[in-house]
Short mmCIF file of C-alpha atoms and ligand atoms in Angstrom, two decimals:
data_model
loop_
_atom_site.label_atom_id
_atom_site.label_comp_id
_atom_site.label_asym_id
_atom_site.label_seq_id
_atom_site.Cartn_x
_atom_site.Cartn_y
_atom_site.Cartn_z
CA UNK A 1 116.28 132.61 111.77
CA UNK A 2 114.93 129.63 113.82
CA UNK A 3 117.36 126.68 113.75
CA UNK A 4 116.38 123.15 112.15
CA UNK A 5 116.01 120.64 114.40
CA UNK A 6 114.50 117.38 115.42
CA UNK A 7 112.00 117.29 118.68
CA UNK A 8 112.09 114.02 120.98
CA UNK A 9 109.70 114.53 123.97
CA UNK A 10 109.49 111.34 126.48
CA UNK A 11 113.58 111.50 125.70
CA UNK A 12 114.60 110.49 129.24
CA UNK A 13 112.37 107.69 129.11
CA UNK A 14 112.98 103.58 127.95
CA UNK A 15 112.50 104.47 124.46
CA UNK A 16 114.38 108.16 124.32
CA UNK A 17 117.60 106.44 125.46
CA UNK A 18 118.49 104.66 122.98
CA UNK A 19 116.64 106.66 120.00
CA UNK A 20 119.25 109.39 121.16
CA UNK A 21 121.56 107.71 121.14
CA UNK A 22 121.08 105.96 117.50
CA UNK A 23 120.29 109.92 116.16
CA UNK A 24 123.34 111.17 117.79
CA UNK A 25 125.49 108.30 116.22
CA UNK A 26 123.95 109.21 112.68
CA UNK A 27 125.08 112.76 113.27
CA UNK A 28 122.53 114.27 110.63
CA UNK A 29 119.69 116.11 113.03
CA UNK A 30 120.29 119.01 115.94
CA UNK A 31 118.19 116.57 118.67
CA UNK A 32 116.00 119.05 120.93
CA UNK A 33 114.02 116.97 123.59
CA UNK A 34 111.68 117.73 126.01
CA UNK A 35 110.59 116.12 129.11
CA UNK A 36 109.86 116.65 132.99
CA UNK A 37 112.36 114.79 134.14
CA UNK A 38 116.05 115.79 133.47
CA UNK A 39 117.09 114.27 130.52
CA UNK A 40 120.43 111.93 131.87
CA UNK A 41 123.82 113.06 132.34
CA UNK A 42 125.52 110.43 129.92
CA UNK A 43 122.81 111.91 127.02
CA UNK A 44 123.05 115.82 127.27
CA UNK A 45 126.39 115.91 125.06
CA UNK A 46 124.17 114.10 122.30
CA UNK A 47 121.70 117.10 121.99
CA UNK A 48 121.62 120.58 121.24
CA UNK A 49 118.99 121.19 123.99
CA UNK A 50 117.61 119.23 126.88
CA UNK A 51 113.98 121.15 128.21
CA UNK A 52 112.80 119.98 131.11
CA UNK A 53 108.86 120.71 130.96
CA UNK A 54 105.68 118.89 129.91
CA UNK A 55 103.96 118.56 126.95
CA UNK A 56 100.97 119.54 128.54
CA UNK A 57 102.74 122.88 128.76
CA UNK A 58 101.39 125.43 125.86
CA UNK A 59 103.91 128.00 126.83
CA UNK A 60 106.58 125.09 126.38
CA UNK A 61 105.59 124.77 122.86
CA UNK A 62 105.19 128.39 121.98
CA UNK A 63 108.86 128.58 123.36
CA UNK A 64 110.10 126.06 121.15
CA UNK A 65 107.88 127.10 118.34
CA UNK A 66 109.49 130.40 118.38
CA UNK A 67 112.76 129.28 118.42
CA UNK A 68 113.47 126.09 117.01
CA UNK A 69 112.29 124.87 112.73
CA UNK A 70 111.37 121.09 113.55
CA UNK A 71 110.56 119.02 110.56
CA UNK A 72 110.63 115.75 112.62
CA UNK A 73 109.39 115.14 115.82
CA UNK A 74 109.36 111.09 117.95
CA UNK A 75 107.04 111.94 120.22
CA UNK A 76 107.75 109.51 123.08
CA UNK A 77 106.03 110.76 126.08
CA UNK A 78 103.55 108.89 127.82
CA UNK A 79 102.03 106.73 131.08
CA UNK A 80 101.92 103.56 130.04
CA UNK A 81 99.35 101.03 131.15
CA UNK A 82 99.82 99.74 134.72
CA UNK A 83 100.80 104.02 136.01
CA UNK A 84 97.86 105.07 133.66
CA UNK A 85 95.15 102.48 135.84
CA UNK A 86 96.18 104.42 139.28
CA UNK A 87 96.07 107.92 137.88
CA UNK A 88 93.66 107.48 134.56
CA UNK A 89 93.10 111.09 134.18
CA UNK A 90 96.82 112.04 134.64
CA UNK A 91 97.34 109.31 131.67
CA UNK A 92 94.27 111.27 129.69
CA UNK A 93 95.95 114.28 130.40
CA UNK A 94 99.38 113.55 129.31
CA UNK A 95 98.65 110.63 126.91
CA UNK A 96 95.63 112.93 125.13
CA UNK A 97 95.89 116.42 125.53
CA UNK A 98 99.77 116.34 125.60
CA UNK A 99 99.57 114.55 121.68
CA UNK A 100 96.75 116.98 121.13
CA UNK A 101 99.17 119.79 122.18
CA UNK A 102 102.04 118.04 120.02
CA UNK A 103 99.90 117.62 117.27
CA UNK A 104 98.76 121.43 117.05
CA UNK A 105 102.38 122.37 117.49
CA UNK A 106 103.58 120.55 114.45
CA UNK A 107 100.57 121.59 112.25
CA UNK A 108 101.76 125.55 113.35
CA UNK A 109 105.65 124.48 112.57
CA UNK A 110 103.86 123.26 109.32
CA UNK A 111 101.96 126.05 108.67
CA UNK A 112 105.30 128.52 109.59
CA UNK A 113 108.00 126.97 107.34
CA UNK A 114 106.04 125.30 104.81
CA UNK A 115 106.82 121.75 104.69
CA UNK A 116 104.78 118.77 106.24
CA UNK A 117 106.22 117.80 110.09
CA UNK A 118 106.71 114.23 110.16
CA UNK A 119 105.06 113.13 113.29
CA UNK A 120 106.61 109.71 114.45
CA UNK A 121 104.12 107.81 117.18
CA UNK A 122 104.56 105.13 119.23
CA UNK A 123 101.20 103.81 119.38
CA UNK A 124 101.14 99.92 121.65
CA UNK A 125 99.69 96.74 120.84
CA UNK A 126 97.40 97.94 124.25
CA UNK A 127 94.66 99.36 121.90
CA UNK A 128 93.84 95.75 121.25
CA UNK A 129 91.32 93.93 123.48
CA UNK A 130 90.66 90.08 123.14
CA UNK A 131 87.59 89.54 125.08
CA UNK A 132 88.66 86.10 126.27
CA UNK A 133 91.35 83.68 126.21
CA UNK A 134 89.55 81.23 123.74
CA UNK A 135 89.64 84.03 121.38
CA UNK A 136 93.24 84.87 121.75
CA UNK A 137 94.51 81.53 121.06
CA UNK A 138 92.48 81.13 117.92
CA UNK A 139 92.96 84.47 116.88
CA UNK A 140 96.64 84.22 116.63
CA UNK A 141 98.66 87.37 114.82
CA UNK A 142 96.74 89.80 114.78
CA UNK A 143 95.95 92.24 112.19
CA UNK A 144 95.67 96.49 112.91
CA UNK A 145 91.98 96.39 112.12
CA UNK A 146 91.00 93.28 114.43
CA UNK A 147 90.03 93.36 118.19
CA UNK A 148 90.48 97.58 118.77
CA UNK A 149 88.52 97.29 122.11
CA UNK A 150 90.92 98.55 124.65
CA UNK A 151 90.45 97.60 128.21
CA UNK A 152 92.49 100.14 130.06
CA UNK A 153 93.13 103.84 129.99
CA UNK A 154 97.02 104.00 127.60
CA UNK A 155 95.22 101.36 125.52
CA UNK A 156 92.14 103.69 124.76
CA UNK A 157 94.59 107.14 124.25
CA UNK A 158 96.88 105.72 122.08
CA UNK A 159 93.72 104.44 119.65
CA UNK A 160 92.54 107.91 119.99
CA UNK A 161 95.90 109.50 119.29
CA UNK A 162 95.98 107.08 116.08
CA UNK A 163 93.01 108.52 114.81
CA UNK A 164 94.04 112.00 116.34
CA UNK A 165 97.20 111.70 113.79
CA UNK A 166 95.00 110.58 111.30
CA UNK A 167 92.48 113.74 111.55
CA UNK A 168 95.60 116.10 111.48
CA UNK A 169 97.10 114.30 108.56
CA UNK A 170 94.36 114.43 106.28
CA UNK A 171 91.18 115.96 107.68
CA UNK A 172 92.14 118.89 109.81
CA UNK A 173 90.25 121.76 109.84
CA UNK A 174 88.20 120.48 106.69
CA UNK A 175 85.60 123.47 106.25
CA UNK A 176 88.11 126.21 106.26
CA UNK A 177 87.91 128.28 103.27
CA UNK A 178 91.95 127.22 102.09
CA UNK A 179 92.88 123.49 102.68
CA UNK A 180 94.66 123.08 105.71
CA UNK A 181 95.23 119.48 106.42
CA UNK A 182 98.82 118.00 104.90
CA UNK A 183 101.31 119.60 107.22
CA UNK A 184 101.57 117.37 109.84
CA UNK A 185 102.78 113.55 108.44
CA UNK A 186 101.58 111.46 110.83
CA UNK A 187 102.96 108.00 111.25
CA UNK A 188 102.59 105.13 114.02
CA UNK A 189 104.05 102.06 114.52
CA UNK A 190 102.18 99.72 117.24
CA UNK A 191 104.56 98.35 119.04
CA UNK A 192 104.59 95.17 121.34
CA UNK A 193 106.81 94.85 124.86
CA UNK A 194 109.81 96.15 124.52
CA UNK A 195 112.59 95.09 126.44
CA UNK A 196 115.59 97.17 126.96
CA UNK A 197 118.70 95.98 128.32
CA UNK A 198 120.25 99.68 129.19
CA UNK A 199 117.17 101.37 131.17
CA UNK A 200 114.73 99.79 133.88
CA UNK A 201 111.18 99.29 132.82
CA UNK A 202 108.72 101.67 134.21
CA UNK A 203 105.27 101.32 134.52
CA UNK A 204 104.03 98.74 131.90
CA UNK A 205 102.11 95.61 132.17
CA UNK A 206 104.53 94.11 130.20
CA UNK A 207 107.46 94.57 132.06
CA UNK A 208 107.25 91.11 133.53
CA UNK A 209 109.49 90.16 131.09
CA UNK A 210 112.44 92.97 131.64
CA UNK A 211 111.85 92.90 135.43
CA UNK A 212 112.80 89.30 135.53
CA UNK A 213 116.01 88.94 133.73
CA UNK A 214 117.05 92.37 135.67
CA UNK A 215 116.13 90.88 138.97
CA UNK A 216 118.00 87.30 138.23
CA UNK A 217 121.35 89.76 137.42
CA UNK A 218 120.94 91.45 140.23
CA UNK A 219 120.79 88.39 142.53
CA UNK A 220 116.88 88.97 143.60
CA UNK A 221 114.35 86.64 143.28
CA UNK A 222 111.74 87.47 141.48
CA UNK A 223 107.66 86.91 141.46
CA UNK A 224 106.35 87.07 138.18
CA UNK A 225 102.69 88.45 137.99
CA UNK A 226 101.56 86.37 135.36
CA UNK A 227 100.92 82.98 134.35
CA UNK A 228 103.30 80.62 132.72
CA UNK A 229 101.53 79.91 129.60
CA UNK A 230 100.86 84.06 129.21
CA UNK A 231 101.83 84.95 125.57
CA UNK A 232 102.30 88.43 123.82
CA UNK A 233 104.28 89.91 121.84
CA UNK A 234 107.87 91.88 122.32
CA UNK A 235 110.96 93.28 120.77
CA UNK A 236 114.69 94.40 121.54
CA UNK A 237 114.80 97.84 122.14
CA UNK A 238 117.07 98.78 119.32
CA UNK A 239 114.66 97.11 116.81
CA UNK A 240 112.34 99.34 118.28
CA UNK A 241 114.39 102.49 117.82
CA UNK A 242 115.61 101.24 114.42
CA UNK A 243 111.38 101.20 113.78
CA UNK A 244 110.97 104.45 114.43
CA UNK A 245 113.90 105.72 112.59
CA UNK A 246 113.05 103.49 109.10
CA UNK A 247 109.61 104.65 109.52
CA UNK A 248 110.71 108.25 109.91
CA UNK A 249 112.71 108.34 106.50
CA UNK A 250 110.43 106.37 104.45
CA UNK A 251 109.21 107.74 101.18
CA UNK A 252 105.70 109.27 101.63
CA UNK A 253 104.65 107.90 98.71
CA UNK A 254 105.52 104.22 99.92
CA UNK A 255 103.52 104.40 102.83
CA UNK A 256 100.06 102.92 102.25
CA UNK A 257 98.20 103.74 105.82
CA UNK A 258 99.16 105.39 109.02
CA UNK A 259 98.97 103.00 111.68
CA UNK A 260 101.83 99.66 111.35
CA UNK A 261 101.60 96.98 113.72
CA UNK A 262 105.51 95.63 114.44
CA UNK A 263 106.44 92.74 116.07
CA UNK A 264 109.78 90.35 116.72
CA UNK A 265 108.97 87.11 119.03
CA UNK A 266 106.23 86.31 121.11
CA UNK A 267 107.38 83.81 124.29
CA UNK A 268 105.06 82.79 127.17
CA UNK A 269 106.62 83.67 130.57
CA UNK A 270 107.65 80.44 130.81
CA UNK A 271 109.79 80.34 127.65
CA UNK A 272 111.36 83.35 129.14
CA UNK A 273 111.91 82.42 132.62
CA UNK A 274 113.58 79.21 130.97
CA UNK A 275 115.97 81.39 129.14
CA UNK A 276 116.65 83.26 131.79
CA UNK A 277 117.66 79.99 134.00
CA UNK A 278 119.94 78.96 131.46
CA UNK A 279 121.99 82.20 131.99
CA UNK A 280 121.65 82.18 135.02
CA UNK A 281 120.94 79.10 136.79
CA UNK A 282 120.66 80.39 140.45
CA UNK A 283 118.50 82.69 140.28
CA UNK A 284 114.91 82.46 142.08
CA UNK A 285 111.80 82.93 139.87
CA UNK A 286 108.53 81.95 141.27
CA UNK A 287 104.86 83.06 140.08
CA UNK A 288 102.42 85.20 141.89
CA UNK A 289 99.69 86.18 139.89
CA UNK A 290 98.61 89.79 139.77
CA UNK A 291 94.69 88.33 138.98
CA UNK A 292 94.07 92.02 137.59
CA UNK A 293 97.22 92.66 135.74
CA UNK A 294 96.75 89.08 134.42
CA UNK A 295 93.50 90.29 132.81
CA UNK A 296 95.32 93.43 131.36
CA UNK A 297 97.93 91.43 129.64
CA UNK A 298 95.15 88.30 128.30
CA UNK A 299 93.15 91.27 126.55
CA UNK A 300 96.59 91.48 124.49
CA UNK A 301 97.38 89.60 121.31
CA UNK A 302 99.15 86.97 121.74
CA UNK A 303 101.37 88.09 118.38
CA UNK A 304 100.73 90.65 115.81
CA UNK A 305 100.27 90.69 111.57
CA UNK A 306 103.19 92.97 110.65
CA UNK A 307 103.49 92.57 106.48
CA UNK A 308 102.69 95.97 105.83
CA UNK A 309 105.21 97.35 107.96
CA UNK A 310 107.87 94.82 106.22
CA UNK A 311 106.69 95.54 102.87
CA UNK A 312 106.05 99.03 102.56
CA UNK A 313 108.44 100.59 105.03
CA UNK A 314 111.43 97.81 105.27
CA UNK A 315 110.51 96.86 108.76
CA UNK A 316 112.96 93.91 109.64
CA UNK A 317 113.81 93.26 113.22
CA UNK A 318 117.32 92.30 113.77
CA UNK A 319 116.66 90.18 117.06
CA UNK A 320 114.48 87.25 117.29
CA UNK A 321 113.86 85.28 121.13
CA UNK A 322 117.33 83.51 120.88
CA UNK A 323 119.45 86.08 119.69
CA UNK A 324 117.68 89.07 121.65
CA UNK A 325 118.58 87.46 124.85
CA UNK A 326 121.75 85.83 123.90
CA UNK A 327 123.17 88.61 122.62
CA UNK A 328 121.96 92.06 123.60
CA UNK A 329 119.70 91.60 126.80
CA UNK A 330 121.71 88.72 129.00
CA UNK A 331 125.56 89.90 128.26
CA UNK A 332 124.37 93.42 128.14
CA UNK A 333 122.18 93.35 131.84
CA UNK A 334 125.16 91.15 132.86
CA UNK A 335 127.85 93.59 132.42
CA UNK A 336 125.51 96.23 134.31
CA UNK A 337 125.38 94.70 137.55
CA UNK A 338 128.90 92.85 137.02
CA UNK A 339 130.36 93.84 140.68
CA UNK A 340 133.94 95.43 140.02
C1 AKB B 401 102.95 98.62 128.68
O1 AKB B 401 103.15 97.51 129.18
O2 AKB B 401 102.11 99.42 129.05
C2 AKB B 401 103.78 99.01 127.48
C3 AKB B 401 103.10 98.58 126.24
C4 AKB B 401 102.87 97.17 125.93
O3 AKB B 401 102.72 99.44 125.46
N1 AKB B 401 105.10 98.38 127.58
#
């Protein structure tokens, strides 16, 4: 009676875009998303419902519950780090008790139709926390186990949420009399800054990096908050979606742990401000260190360990630095602000 579908929440956000879009193009899921802001105009043909609602909502959930079979669900929504250090118990709130609510909602679809709920995470390379810059240098990729001392609020829910997923996938409800644990399938990939050339970033300490090749098309200077020589990790969006997706359809049985780190290239600010001048030469990028967003960012790796996600999953980015920006971010953000 309920129809079969596939649940995106966070779907108008950097991520949702083009995951929707990528689904849509496959043409084998009914998309349902779910967020509070209205999912965009240029989207709603691509899914069978847009909700506009949180996922702190219960009653949301029951709705949906009652009406919709979901065996898969991305579950995008979140604050991410810079939002979550104004408002850390709105971040707690959404980032925690909205997973716990999305969590609870795909052990009851679960427990309703019978089959495991593949729970796809987007967990952030902001559950790491280097305690100095000596020890990021030396410590070089790093692996999922190392360094999982978070320094700010969306750094310490998403390591929760990781071992949230991890209760619900194999540990949930142990002492009840019939085994309950098994319906939900959780899996996470970490991922590093991603950089999108279709939506704006919003709210991340990382989005030094997307603010300043939007600003140089647009004709603004820009002040970049962090050092020079800062270093993490990021990633083209659509190697991010594609993540998501691979790690959605892989086999259970291939899938050795729950938690992936993934990575692509990791530039300094400089390297990317250089790359940036090359396309285009006029624009005006300075540096004016944010001192306390600068700390946010050093706790970060400065590149992650991601074997396991290439060997037992197929993780394989399609962009590295030179091709991401030369041809999906510049000619892409180009064309955007191209005056007519
Ligand atoms: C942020 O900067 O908060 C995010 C992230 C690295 O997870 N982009």
């Amino acid at each position: 009676m309920r129809k079969p579908v596939v649940l995106i929440t966070g779907a108008s956000g950097e991520i949702g875009h083009g995951l929707i879009e990528r689904l849509a193009e496959e043409g084998s899921h009914t998309l349902v998303t779910l967020d509070v802001r209205e999912l965009p105009a240029e989207l709603k043909p691509k899914v069978h419902r847009a909700i506009v609602g949180s996922i702190v909502d219960k009653a949301i959930l029951d709705r949906i519950l009652a009406e919709f079979e979901v065996d898969l669900i991305f579950h995008l929504a979140a604050l991410l780090s810079t939002r979550g250090e104004f408002t850390p118990l709105a971040a707690h709130q959404v980032n925690v008790e909205g997973t716990l609510n999305l969590l609870e909602f795909a052990q009851r679809q679960g427990e309703t139709h019978g089959r495991p709920v593949v729970f796809v995470y987007p967990s952030s390379i902001a559950v790491y926390g280097l305690p100095d810059l000596a020890t990021k240098a030396a410590a070089g990729r790093v692996a999922e186990e190392q360094f999982l001392a978070p320094i700010t609020m969306y750094g310490c829910n998403k390591l929760y949420c990781e071992h949230l997923g991890r209760y619900y996938a194999r540990h949930y409800r142990q002492l009840a009399a019939e085994p309950l644990a098994g319906k939900v399938d959780f899996r996470c990939v970490r991922f590093p800054g991603l950089i999108s050339a279709v939506t704006l970033p919003s709210g991340g300490t990382s989005d030094f990096a997307p603010e300043m090749i939007h600003a140089a098309a647009k004709g603004e200077a820009y002040a970049c908050f962090v050092r020079p020589d800062t270093q993490i990790p990021f990633m083209a969006m659509p190697d991010g979606v594609e993540a998501l997706i691979a790690l959605a359809k892989a086999p259970r049985e291939s899938l050795r742990q729950t938690v992936y780190n993934v990575g692509a290239f990791a530039p300094t600010a400089e390297e990317i401000r250089n790359l940036v001048l090359e396309a285009f030469p006029h624009a005006q990028i300075s540096y004016k260190v944010d001192t306390k967003r600068q700390a946010i960012v050093d706790s970060w790796p400065a590149d992650v360990e991601d074997a396991a996600a290439r060997s037992q999953w197929g993780f394989a980015p399609q962009f590295d630095l030179a091709s991401a920006f030369g041809n999906y971010l510049i000619p892409t953000i180009r064309a955007r602000y191209r005056k007519p």
